[in-house]
Coordinates of C-alpha atoms and ligand atoms in Angstrom, one line a residue:
M1 CA -182.0 115.3 69.1
T2 CA -182.3 116.5 72.7
D3 CA -180.1 113.6 73.8
L4 CA -177.5 114.5 71.2
L5 CA -177.5 118.2 72.2
Q6 CA -177.2 117.1 75.8
K7 CA -174.2 114.9 74.9
A8 CA -172.5 117.7 72.9
G9 CA -173.1 120.0 75.9
D10 CA -171.6 117.4 78.3
A11 CA -168.6 117.2 76.0
Q12 CA -168.1 120.9 76.0
S13 CA -168.6 121.4 79.7
G14 CA -166.3 118.5 80.5
R15 CA -169.1 116.9 82.6
V16 CA -168.4 113.3 83.4
E17 CA -171.2 110.9 84.0
N18 CA -170.8 108.2 86.6
F19 CA -172.1 104.6 86.4
D20 CA -171.5 101.4 88.3
A21 CA -170.7 99.7 85.0
I22 CA -170.2 100.5 81.4
V23 CA -170.7 97.9 78.7
I24 CA -169.2 98.5 75.3
G25 CA -171.3 96.9 72.5
A26 CA -175.0 96.2 72.1
G27 CA -174.6 92.9 70.3
V28 CA -175.6 89.4 71.5
S29 CA -173.3 89.6 74.6
G30 CA -173.7 93.3 75.3
L31 CA -177.5 93.2 75.4
Y32 CA -177.5 90.3 77.8
Q33 CA -174.8 91.8 80.0
L34 CA -176.8 95.0 80.3
Y35 CA -179.8 93.0 81.2
R36 CA -178.0 91.0 83.9
L37 CA -176.1 93.9 85.5
R38 CA -179.3 96.0 85.6
E39 CA -181.0 93.1 87.3
L40 CA -178.2 93.1 89.9
G41 CA -179.2 96.7 90.7
L42 CA -176.3 98.4 89.0
S43 CA -176.5 101.7 87.1
V44 CA -175.3 100.7 83.6
R45 CA -174.6 102.6 80.4
C46 CA -174.2 100.5 77.2
L47 CA -172.2 102.2 74.5
E48 CA -172.8 101.2 70.9
D49 CA -171.0 102.4 67.8
G50 CA -173.8 101.5 65.5
G51 CA -177.2 103.2 65.2
G52 CA -179.1 100.1 66.5
V53 CA -178.7 96.9 68.5
G54 CA -177.4 93.7 67.1
G55 CA -173.6 93.9 66.7
T56 CA -172.7 91.4 64.0
W57 CA -176.3 91.3 62.9
Y58 CA -176.5 95.1 62.7
W59 CA -173.3 95.6 60.6
N60 CA -173.3 92.5 58.3
R61 CA -176.2 93.3 56.0
Y62 CA -174.6 92.0 52.9
P63 CA -176.9 89.8 50.7
G64 CA -176.9 86.2 51.8
C65 CA -175.8 86.9 55.4
R66 CA -177.3 84.3 57.7
F67 CA -176.6 81.9 60.6
D68 CA -174.5 78.8 60.2
S69 CA -175.9 77.6 63.6
E70 CA -179.4 76.1 63.8
S71 CA -181.8 79.0 64.5
E72 CA -183.3 77.3 67.5
T73 CA -179.9 76.9 69.1
Y74 CA -178.8 80.5 68.5
G75 CA -181.5 82.5 70.4
Y76 CA -181.0 83.4 74.1
S77 CA -181.9 80.6 76.5
F78 CA -182.3 82.8 79.6
S79 CA -186.0 83.7 79.2
K80 CA -188.6 81.0 78.8
E81 CA -191.1 83.6 77.8
L82 CA -188.9 84.9 75.0
L83 CA -188.3 81.3 73.7
Q84 CA -192.0 80.7 73.5
E85 CA -192.8 84.1 71.9
W86 CA -190.3 84.0 69.1
D87 CA -190.9 82.0 65.9
W88 CA -187.8 81.3 63.8
K89 CA -188.9 81.4 60.1
E90 CA -185.9 79.5 58.6
H91 CA -183.7 76.8 60.0
Y92 CA -180.7 79.0 59.4
S93 CA -182.1 82.4 59.9
G94 CA -181.0 85.4 57.7
Q95 CA -179.6 88.7 58.9
P96 CA -182.8 90.8 58.6
E97 CA -184.6 88.4 60.8
N98 CA -181.7 88.1 63.3
E99 CA -181.6 91.9 63.6
R100 CA -185.4 91.9 64.2
Y101 CA -184.9 89.3 66.9
L102 CA -182.3 91.3 68.7
N103 CA -184.5 94.4 68.5
Y104 CA -187.4 92.4 69.9
V105 CA -185.1 91.4 72.8
A106 CA -184.1 95.0 73.4
D107 CA -187.7 96.1 73.4
K108 CA -189.0 93.2 75.5
F109 CA -186.5 93.8 78.3
D110 CA -186.6 97.6 77.9
L111 CA -182.9 97.7 77.3
R112 CA -182.8 100.8 75.0
R113 CA -183.2 103.3 77.8
D114 CA -179.6 102.4 78.9
I115 CA -178.0 102.2 75.5
Q116 CA -176.4 105.1 73.9
F117 CA -176.1 104.6 70.1
N118 CA -173.7 106.2 67.6
S119 CA -171.2 106.2 70.4
R120 CA -167.7 105.1 69.4
V121 CA -165.4 104.5 72.4
T122 CA -161.9 105.8 71.6
S123 CA -160.2 105.2 75.0
A124 CA -160.7 103.7 78.4
V125 CA -158.2 104.6 81.1
Y126 CA -158.1 103.0 84.5
D127 CA -157.7 105.6 87.3
E128 CA -155.9 103.6 90.1
S129 CA -156.5 106.2 92.8
A130 CA -160.3 106.2 92.4
N131 CA -160.6 102.6 91.0
R132 CA -162.6 103.8 88.1
W133 CA -162.5 103.3 84.4
E134 CA -162.8 106.6 82.5
V135 CA -164.2 106.1 79.0
L136 CA -163.9 108.7 76.3
L137 CA -166.1 108.7 73.2
E138 CA -165.3 110.1 69.7
S139 CA -167.8 112.9 70.5
G140 CA -165.6 114.0 73.4
Q141 CA -168.2 112.7 75.9
R142 CA -166.6 111.2 79.1
M143 CA -168.0 108.8 81.6
R144 CA -166.7 106.8 84.5
A145 CA -167.6 103.4 86.0
Q146 CA -166.2 100.9 88.5
F147 CA -166.6 98.0 86.1
L148 CA -166.0 98.0 82.4
V149 CA -167.3 95.1 80.2
A150 CA -166.0 94.9 76.7
A151 CA -168.7 93.1 74.7
V152 CA -167.1 94.2 71.5
G153 CA -167.5 91.0 69.4
I154 CA -164.9 88.7 67.9
L155 CA -165.4 89.7 64.3
S156 CA -166.2 93.4 64.4
A157 CA -162.9 95.2 63.6
R158 CA -163.1 95.0 59.8
Y159 CA -160.0 94.5 57.7
V160 CA -159.2 96.0 54.3
P161 CA -155.9 94.9 52.9
P162 CA -153.5 97.8 52.4
F163 CA -153.6 97.6 48.6
E164 CA -152.0 100.6 47.0
G165 CA -154.6 102.9 45.5
V166 CA -157.7 101.8 47.5
D167 CA -158.9 105.4 47.8
S168 CA -158.3 106.1 44.1
F169 CA -161.1 103.9 42.8
K170 CA -163.8 106.0 41.2
G171 CA -166.6 103.4 41.4
E172 CA -168.4 102.2 44.6
S173 CA -166.5 100.3 47.3
F174 CA -168.0 98.2 50.0
H175 CA -166.7 96.2 52.9
T176 CA -169.2 93.4 53.6
S177 CA -169.3 94.2 57.3
R178 CA -170.3 97.9 56.7
W179 CA -173.0 97.2 54.1
P180 CA -175.5 100.0 53.5
K181 CA -179.0 99.7 54.9
E182 CA -180.5 100.5 51.6
K183 CA -180.5 97.8 48.9
V184 CA -177.5 98.1 46.6
D185 CA -178.6 97.7 43.0
F186 CA -175.9 95.8 41.1
T187 CA -178.1 95.2 38.0
G188 CA -176.0 95.1 34.9
K189 CA -172.9 96.3 36.8
R190 CA -169.3 95.0 36.6
V191 CA -168.5 93.9 40.2
A192 CA -165.4 92.6 41.9
V193 CA -165.3 90.5 45.1
I194 CA -162.0 90.2 46.8
G195 CA -161.9 87.3 49.2
T196 CA -163.5 83.8 49.3
G197 CA -164.1 83.3 53.1
A198 CA -167.4 82.5 54.7
T199 CA -168.8 85.9 53.9
A200 CA -167.9 85.9 50.2
V201 CA -169.3 82.3 50.0
Q202 CA -172.7 83.6 51.2
L203 CA -172.6 86.7 49.1
I204 CA -171.3 85.5 45.7
P205 CA -174.2 83.1 44.6
I206 CA -176.7 85.8 45.3
I207 CA -175.1 88.8 43.6
A208 CA -173.9 86.6 40.7
K209 CA -177.6 86.4 39.6
E210 CA -177.9 90.2 39.8
V211 CA -174.8 91.7 38.4
G212 CA -173.8 92.2 34.7
H213 CA -170.5 90.5 35.4
L214 CA -168.7 89.3 38.6
T215 CA -165.0 88.7 39.0
V216 CA -163.9 86.9 42.2
F217 CA -160.3 87.4 43.3
Q218 CA -159.3 84.3 45.3
R219 CA -156.2 83.7 47.3
T220 CA -157.1 80.6 49.3
P221 CA -160.0 78.3 48.4
N222 CA -162.0 76.9 51.3
Y223 CA -163.7 73.6 52.1
C224 CA -167.3 74.8 51.7
A225 CA -170.2 72.5 52.5
P226 CA -173.9 72.7 51.7
L227 CA -175.9 74.6 54.3
R228 CA -179.3 73.0 53.3
N229 CA -181.4 75.7 54.7
S230 CA -185.2 75.4 54.7
L231 CA -188.3 77.1 56.1
V232 CA -189.4 76.1 59.6
D233 CA -192.8 74.4 59.3
E234 CA -195.5 74.5 62.0
E235 CA -194.5 71.1 63.3
S236 CA -190.9 72.0 63.8
Q237 CA -191.9 75.3 65.4
R238 CA -194.0 73.4 67.9
R239 CA -191.2 70.9 68.5
F240 CA -188.6 73.6 69.2
K241 CA -190.9 75.3 71.7
A242 CA -191.8 72.0 73.4
T243 CA -188.2 70.8 73.6
Y244 CA -186.1 73.9 74.4
P245 CA -184.9 72.5 77.7
E246 CA -183.5 69.4 75.9
I247 CA -182.0 71.5 73.1
H248 CA -180.2 73.7 75.6
K249 CA -179.1 70.7 77.6
R250 CA -177.7 69.2 74.5
I251 CA -175.8 72.3 73.3
R252 CA -174.3 72.7 76.8
E253 CA -172.9 69.2 76.6
T254 CA -171.5 69.0 73.1
T255 CA -167.9 69.8 72.2
G256 CA -168.5 73.0 70.3
G257 CA -171.8 74.1 71.8
F258 CA -173.7 73.2 68.7
I259 CA -176.5 70.6 68.2
H260 CA -173.9 68.4 66.5
D261 CA -171.3 66.4 68.3
F262 CA -168.4 64.2 67.1
D263 CA -168.9 60.5 66.4
R264 CA -166.9 58.7 69.1
R265 CA -165.3 56.3 66.6
A266 CA -161.9 57.1 65.0
A267 CA -162.3 57.5 61.2
L268 CA -159.9 54.8 60.1
E269 CA -161.2 52.2 62.6
V270 CA -164.3 52.1 60.4
P271 CA -164.0 50.1 57.1
R272 CA -163.7 52.2 54.0
E273 CA -167.1 51.4 52.5
E274 CA -168.9 52.1 55.8
R275 CA -166.8 55.3 56.3
L276 CA -167.8 56.6 52.9
A277 CA -171.4 55.8 53.6
V278 CA -171.1 57.8 56.9
Y279 CA -169.6 60.8 54.9
E280 CA -172.4 60.6 52.4
E281 CA -175.0 60.6 55.2
L282 CA -173.3 63.6 56.9
W283 CA -173.1 65.4 53.6
K284 CA -176.9 65.2 53.2
Q285 CA -177.5 66.7 56.6
P286 CA -177.9 70.5 57.1
G287 CA -175.5 72.7 59.0
F288 CA -172.2 71.7 60.6
A289 CA -173.1 67.9 60.8
K290 CA -170.3 67.2 58.2
W291 CA -167.7 68.9 60.4
L292 CA -168.8 68.7 64.1
G293 CA -170.7 65.4 63.7
N294 CA -167.9 63.7 61.9
F295 CA -165.4 61.1 63.3
R296 CA -163.8 62.3 66.6
D297 CA -160.2 62.4 65.2
I298 CA -161.0 64.5 62.2
M299 CA -159.6 67.6 64.0
T300 CA -156.6 65.8 65.4
D301 CA -155.3 63.2 63.0
R302 CA -153.8 64.1 59.7
V303 CA -154.7 60.8 57.9
A304 CA -158.3 60.9 59.2
N305 CA -158.6 64.6 58.2
E306 CA -157.1 64.0 54.7
D307 CA -159.5 61.1 54.1
F308 CA -162.5 63.4 54.6
A309 CA -160.8 66.4 52.9
E310 CA -160.5 64.3 49.7
F311 CA -164.2 63.4 49.9
V312 CA -165.0 67.1 50.1
R313 CA -162.6 67.9 47.2
D314 CA -164.5 65.4 45.0
K315 CA -167.8 67.0 46.0
I316 CA -166.4 70.3 44.8
R317 CA -165.1 68.9 41.6
A318 CA -168.4 67.3 40.8
R319 CA -170.2 70.6 41.0
V320 CA -168.0 72.8 38.9
K321 CA -168.3 72.2 35.1
D322 CA -164.9 73.5 34.0
P323 CA -162.2 71.2 35.5
A324 CA -159.6 74.0 35.5
V325 CA -161.9 76.2 37.5
A326 CA -162.8 73.3 39.8
E327 CA -159.2 72.6 40.6
K328 CA -158.7 76.3 41.6
L329 CA -161.6 76.0 44.0
V330 CA -160.2 72.9 45.6
P331 CA -158.3 73.6 48.8
K332 CA -155.0 71.7 49.3
D333 CA -152.9 73.8 51.7
H334 CA -154.8 73.4 55.0
P335 CA -156.7 70.6 56.8
F336 CA -160.5 70.4 56.6
G337 CA -162.0 72.3 59.6
S338 CA -158.9 74.3 60.4
K339 CA -161.0 77.3 59.4
R340 CA -164.7 77.6 60.3
V341 CA -166.3 75.7 57.5
P342 CA -168.2 78.1 55.2
L343 CA -171.7 76.8 54.7
E344 CA -173.1 77.6 51.3
T345 CA -176.1 77.5 49.0
E346 CA -175.2 77.2 45.3
Y347 CA -171.8 78.7 45.8
Y348 CA -169.9 76.3 43.4
E349 CA -172.7 76.6 40.8
A350 CA -172.0 80.3 40.6
Y351 CA -168.8 79.5 38.8
N352 CA -170.7 77.7 36.1
R353 CA -172.4 80.9 35.1
D354 CA -171.2 82.8 32.0
N355 CA -171.0 86.1 33.9
V356 CA -168.7 84.9 36.7
L357 CA -164.9 84.7 36.4
L358 CA -162.5 83.3 39.0
V359 CA -159.1 84.9 39.3
D360 CA -156.5 83.1 41.3
I361 CA -154.3 85.8 42.7
N362 CA -151.6 83.4 43.5
E363 CA -151.0 83.1 39.7
T364 CA -151.6 86.8 39.0
P365 CA -151.3 88.8 42.2
I366 CA -153.2 92.1 42.8
E367 CA -150.7 94.9 42.3
R368 CA -153.0 97.8 43.0
I369 CA -156.4 99.3 43.0
T370 CA -156.7 101.8 40.2
P371 CA -159.3 104.5 39.5
R372 CA -161.0 102.1 37.1
G373 CA -160.7 98.8 38.9
I374 CA -158.1 96.3 39.9
K375 CA -154.6 95.8 38.3
T376 CA -153.1 92.3 38.6
S377 CA -149.7 91.2 37.4
D378 CA -151.2 90.4 33.9
R379 CA -154.0 93.0 33.3
E380 CA -156.3 95.7 34.5
Y381 CA -159.9 94.7 35.2
E382 CA -162.5 97.5 35.1
F383 CA -165.3 97.6 37.6
D384 CA -168.3 99.7 38.7
A385 CA -168.1 98.3 42.2
I386 CA -165.5 96.5 44.4
I387 CA -166.6 94.5 47.4
Y388 CA -164.0 93.8 50.0
A389 CA -165.0 90.5 51.7
T390 CA -161.6 90.5 53.4
G391 CA -162.6 89.7 56.9
F392 CA -161.6 91.0 60.3
D393 CA -158.8 91.7 62.7
A394 CA -160.5 89.0 64.8
I395 CA -160.9 88.9 68.6
T396 CA -158.1 91.3 69.6
G397 CA -158.7 93.9 66.9
A398 CA -161.9 95.4 68.4
L399 CA -160.1 95.8 71.8
T400 CA -156.7 97.0 70.6
R401 CA -158.3 99.6 68.3
I402 CA -159.6 101.3 71.6
D403 CA -156.8 102.9 73.6
I404 CA -157.2 100.8 76.7
R405 CA -154.8 101.7 79.5
G406 CA -154.6 99.7 82.8
E407 CA -152.4 100.0 85.8
G408 CA -149.3 102.2 85.4
G409 CA -150.7 103.5 82.1
Q410 CA -149.9 100.2 80.4
G411 CA -151.6 100.0 77.0
L412 CA -153.5 96.8 76.1
K413 CA -152.2 97.1 72.5
D414 CA -148.6 97.0 73.7
K415 CA -149.3 94.3 76.2
W416 CA -150.7 92.1 73.4
A417 CA -148.1 93.0 70.8
N418 CA -146.8 89.5 70.9
G419 CA -150.2 87.8 71.2
M420 CA -153.4 87.9 73.3
R421 CA -152.8 87.3 77.0
T422 CA -155.8 86.6 79.2
Y423 CA -156.8 84.5 82.2
L424 CA -159.8 82.4 81.3
Q425 CA -160.3 84.6 78.2
L426 CA -162.1 86.9 80.6
Q427 CA -159.6 89.3 82.1
T428 CA -156.0 90.4 81.4
A429 CA -153.6 91.1 84.2
G430 CA -153.0 94.7 85.0
F431 CA -156.5 95.8 83.9
P432 CA -158.6 95.5 87.1
N433 CA -162.4 95.3 86.8
L434 CA -162.1 95.1 83.0
F435 CA -164.0 92.0 81.7
I436 CA -163.9 90.7 78.2
A437 CA -167.4 89.3 77.3
T438 CA -166.6 88.0 73.9
N439 CA -166.9 84.4 73.0
T440 CA -163.5 83.0 72.2
A441 CA -164.3 79.5 73.4
F442 CA -164.8 77.6 70.2
C443 CA -168.5 77.5 70.4
N444 CA -172.0 78.4 69.2
Y445 CA -172.2 82.1 69.9
T446 CA -175.1 82.8 72.1
V447 CA -174.8 79.8 74.4
C448 CA -171.2 80.7 75.2
A449 CA -171.9 84.4 75.5
E450 CA -174.6 83.6 78.1
T451 CA -172.0 81.6 80.1
L452 CA -169.5 84.4 80.0
V453 CA -172.0 87.1 80.9
E454 CA -173.4 85.1 83.8
W455 CA -169.8 84.4 85.0
I456 CA -169.0 88.1 84.9
T457 CA -172.3 89.1 86.6
D458 CA -171.7 86.6 89.4
C459 CA -168.1 87.8 89.7
I460 CA -169.2 91.5 90.0
R461 CA -171.9 90.4 92.5
Y462 CA -169.2 88.6 94.6
V463 CA -166.9 91.6 94.5
R464 CA -169.7 93.9 95.8
E465 CA -171.2 91.6 98.3
N466 CA -167.9 90.9 99.9
D467 CA -167.0 94.6 100.1
Y468 CA -164.2 94.4 97.7
S469 CA -163.7 97.2 95.2
R470 CA -161.6 95.5 92.5
I471 CA -160.7 92.2 91.0
A472 CA -157.7 91.5 88.8
A473 CA -156.2 88.4 87.3
T474 CA -152.7 87.6 88.6
P475 CA -149.8 87.6 86.1
E476 CA -149.0 84.0 87.2
A477 CA -152.6 82.8 86.5
E478 CA -152.4 84.5 83.2
D479 CA -149.1 82.9 82.3
A480 CA -150.4 79.5 83.1
W481 CA -153.6 80.1 81.1
V482 CA -151.7 81.3 78.0
T483 CA -149.5 78.2 78.1
H484 CA -152.5 76.0 78.6
T485 CA -154.4 77.7 75.7
N486 CA -151.5 77.3 73.3
E487 CA -151.0 73.7 74.4
V488 CA -154.7 72.7 73.8
G489 CA -154.7 74.7 70.6
S490 CA -151.7 72.8 69.2
R491 CA -153.5 69.5 69.8
T492 CA -156.1 70.3 67.2
F493 CA -156.1 71.6 63.6
L494 CA -157.6 74.9 64.7
S495 CA -154.1 76.4 64.6
S496 CA -153.1 74.8 61.3
A497 CA -154.5 77.2 58.8
N498 CA -153.3 80.7 58.2
G499 CA -156.7 82.3 59.1
W500 CA -158.2 84.5 61.8
F501 CA -158.2 81.7 64.4
I502 CA -154.4 82.3 64.8
G503 CA -154.3 86.0 63.6
G504 CA -152.8 84.7 60.3
N505 CA -155.0 86.9 58.1
I506 CA -153.5 90.1 59.3
P507 CA -150.0 91.0 58.2
G508 CA -147.8 91.7 61.2
K509 CA -150.2 90.3 63.7
A510 CA -148.7 87.8 66.3
R511 CA -149.4 84.2 65.3
A512 CA -150.9 82.4 68.2
I513 CA -154.2 80.6 68.7
L514 CA -156.9 83.1 69.7
L515 CA -159.6 80.6 70.5
Y516 CA -159.8 78.4 73.5
A517 CA -159.8 75.0 71.8
N518 CA -160.8 72.7 74.7
P519 CA -164.4 71.4 74.5
A520 CA -166.9 74.0 75.6
P521 CA -168.1 71.9 78.7
A522 CA -164.5 71.8 80.0
Y523 CA -164.2 75.6 79.6
R524 CA -167.5 76.1 81.4
A525 CA -166.4 73.8 84.2
K526 CA -163.0 75.5 84.6
C527 CA -164.7 78.9 84.9
A528 CA -167.1 77.6 87.4
E529 CA -164.3 75.9 89.4
V530 CA -162.4 79.2 89.6
A531 CA -165.4 81.0 90.9
A532 CA -166.2 78.3 93.4
K533 CA -162.7 78.6 94.8
G534 CA -163.3 82.2 95.6
Y535 CA -161.9 83.4 92.2
E536 CA -158.7 81.5 92.3
G537 CA -156.0 83.2 90.2
F538 CA -157.5 86.7 90.8
V539 CA -156.6 89.2 93.5
L540 CA -159.5 90.9 95.2
R541 CA -159.0 94.1 97.1
Ligands
N01_1 O1 -163.4 86.6 56.5 P1 -162.2 85.5 56.3 P2 -164.9 86.3 56.4 N1 -155.5 89.8 49.2 O2 -161.0 86.1 57.0 C1 -159.1 87.2 51.7 C2 -167.7 84.3 60.4 N2 -168.8 84.3 59.4 O3 -165.6 87.6 56.6 O4 -157.9 83.0 53.0 C3 -156.5 89.0 48.8 O5 -162.6 84.2 56.5 C4 -158.8 86.0 52.4 O6 -157.8 85.2 51.8 P3 -156.9 84.1 52.6 C5 -167.0 83.0 60.3 O7 -166.6 82.6 61.6 C6 -169.9 83.5 59.8 O8 -165.3 85.7 55.1 O9 -156.4 84.9 53.8 N3 -157.4 88.3 49.5 C7 -160.2 85.3 52.5 O10 -160.5 84.7 51.4 C8 -165.8 83.3 59.4 O11 -164.7 82.4 59.6 C9 -170.9 83.4 58.9 O12 -155.9 83.7 51.6 C10 -157.3 88.6 50.8 C11 -161.1 86.6 52.7 O13 -160.3 87.7 52.3 C12 -165.5 84.7 59.8 O14 -166.8 85.3 60.0 C13 -170.8 84.1 57.6 C14 -156.4 89.5 51.4 C15 -161.4 86.8 54.2 O15 -162.0 85.7 54.7 C16 -164.8 85.5 58.8 O16 -165.3 85.3 57.5 C17 -169.7 84.8 57.3 C18 -155.4 90.1 50.5 N4 -154.5 90.9 50.9 C19 -168.7 85.0 58.2 N5 -156.6 89.6 52.7 C20 -172.0 82.6 59.2 O17 -172.5 81.8 58.5 C21 -157.6 88.8 53.0 N6 -158.1 88.2 51.8 C22 -172.6 82.8 60.6

């Protein structure tokens, strides 16, 4: 309370606090960035919109939310002590445990004293004369810092489609990424889920068992694959702890930063029978083995991709009793793996239940939300609750929803109106000393976040030790990086589906690949090379 009164006082008095650095976000990247910058001797304030640490793992509390990465690969690697202290309970750990883990990290490294919670940043303006970023919070509080690190997450700006009548609904409405902390009781209720992405795929089988009736509104079916989660037994726990150096070495070497890596053979070089045996073997394995452990050309060759896609379609058909429903759940319009593959537990079996109905909104589009429920082109469905599992304005959304203004008052939102423009995914020209610490290299989250945070920390150290005051990407370096990013993106299927990888899920958003699609080791090497060349492509003053 004292802190809040102090903040209110500061806002009223117009007092501006000064720091060396401000970090926006106390999720996986933000926590580690705070730790590293503090270690460098900087005064740092971390601003967090939520009431606690965790970012994604704070906000996404919906039933079923969990890792799709192996737990032992997701934790931070920077502290041997932390690695030895923490026991992962499940191979694909669930949200409550992940939030507990990030709270444990915050406590262990005494991070909370520099984190200000419930603090939504509304603008960040670069003052050229003083070389300071001035940050304004929703509360009116102002603060300034030389360096600004946006650790805002790639999937944090939630998206609710602009259906007519959204606010008119008289029942309860939820977006999966703003789920209440208290358990929501759906017992006996008529519930709608809009969306069938990775989030809905985790949520649906759990609430299907609870609700009176569930209606799922699907626009695009996905290639979902079995997660095959299980408890971590004592022997596995011992193995993780004994082999963390090897685990981290491996995930720094693989294409996507996961424990899995592609089979070096091309799919069609392998005789059909042997190939099918490989698919079956991959299918039995947990996690992303069937995607990232598949033949190397699965993400680049149409025929190879289609061969496996058909295998997956048959797996779906085999699990859904009603052939008409099964056919609706089978994806046909995009290549396998062109969206992050949703990993599921009993997802398809949910549609075999008497209390679950699948509505294909391509056949009967949603016309509006009504006070009683959802009106499609053929009828009105009545609900007690509507769940929007409709995703995020990914990667750019969390940044452009803040009014960020760089040199000459240029707005980031305007600059990115035709697509995201960065150099190394880390800075954008015209916005000196602003670093983007969000993982857009297609990669297991924490490993890549650590790389980015360490690069940013080294860069800030370099600026200070060499008596510079600012570092800014050059427009030329940025142009070349954008061209390169689009070029490598177009070589894979990552830009082939109309999903968040290319901004395709948001009406009006520029269509361009938002991820850096080269293998993670190449990205790391490029960032290191730039630093080793005295921050080539940046201007230091
Ligand atoms: O979001 P999504 P998500 N009318 O954008 C539908 C990560 N994640 O939250 O496909 C009707 O994938 C939309 O339909 P369509 C993971 O990286 C990780 O599920 O656009 N429907 C789609 O079905 C994932 O990729 C885990 O045709 C509309 C759904 O809403 C990312 O988060 C778990 C609509 C949105 O799917 C995002 O997943 C969960 C409209 N107007 C998520 N607009 C892990 O396992 C959108 N939709 C770690």
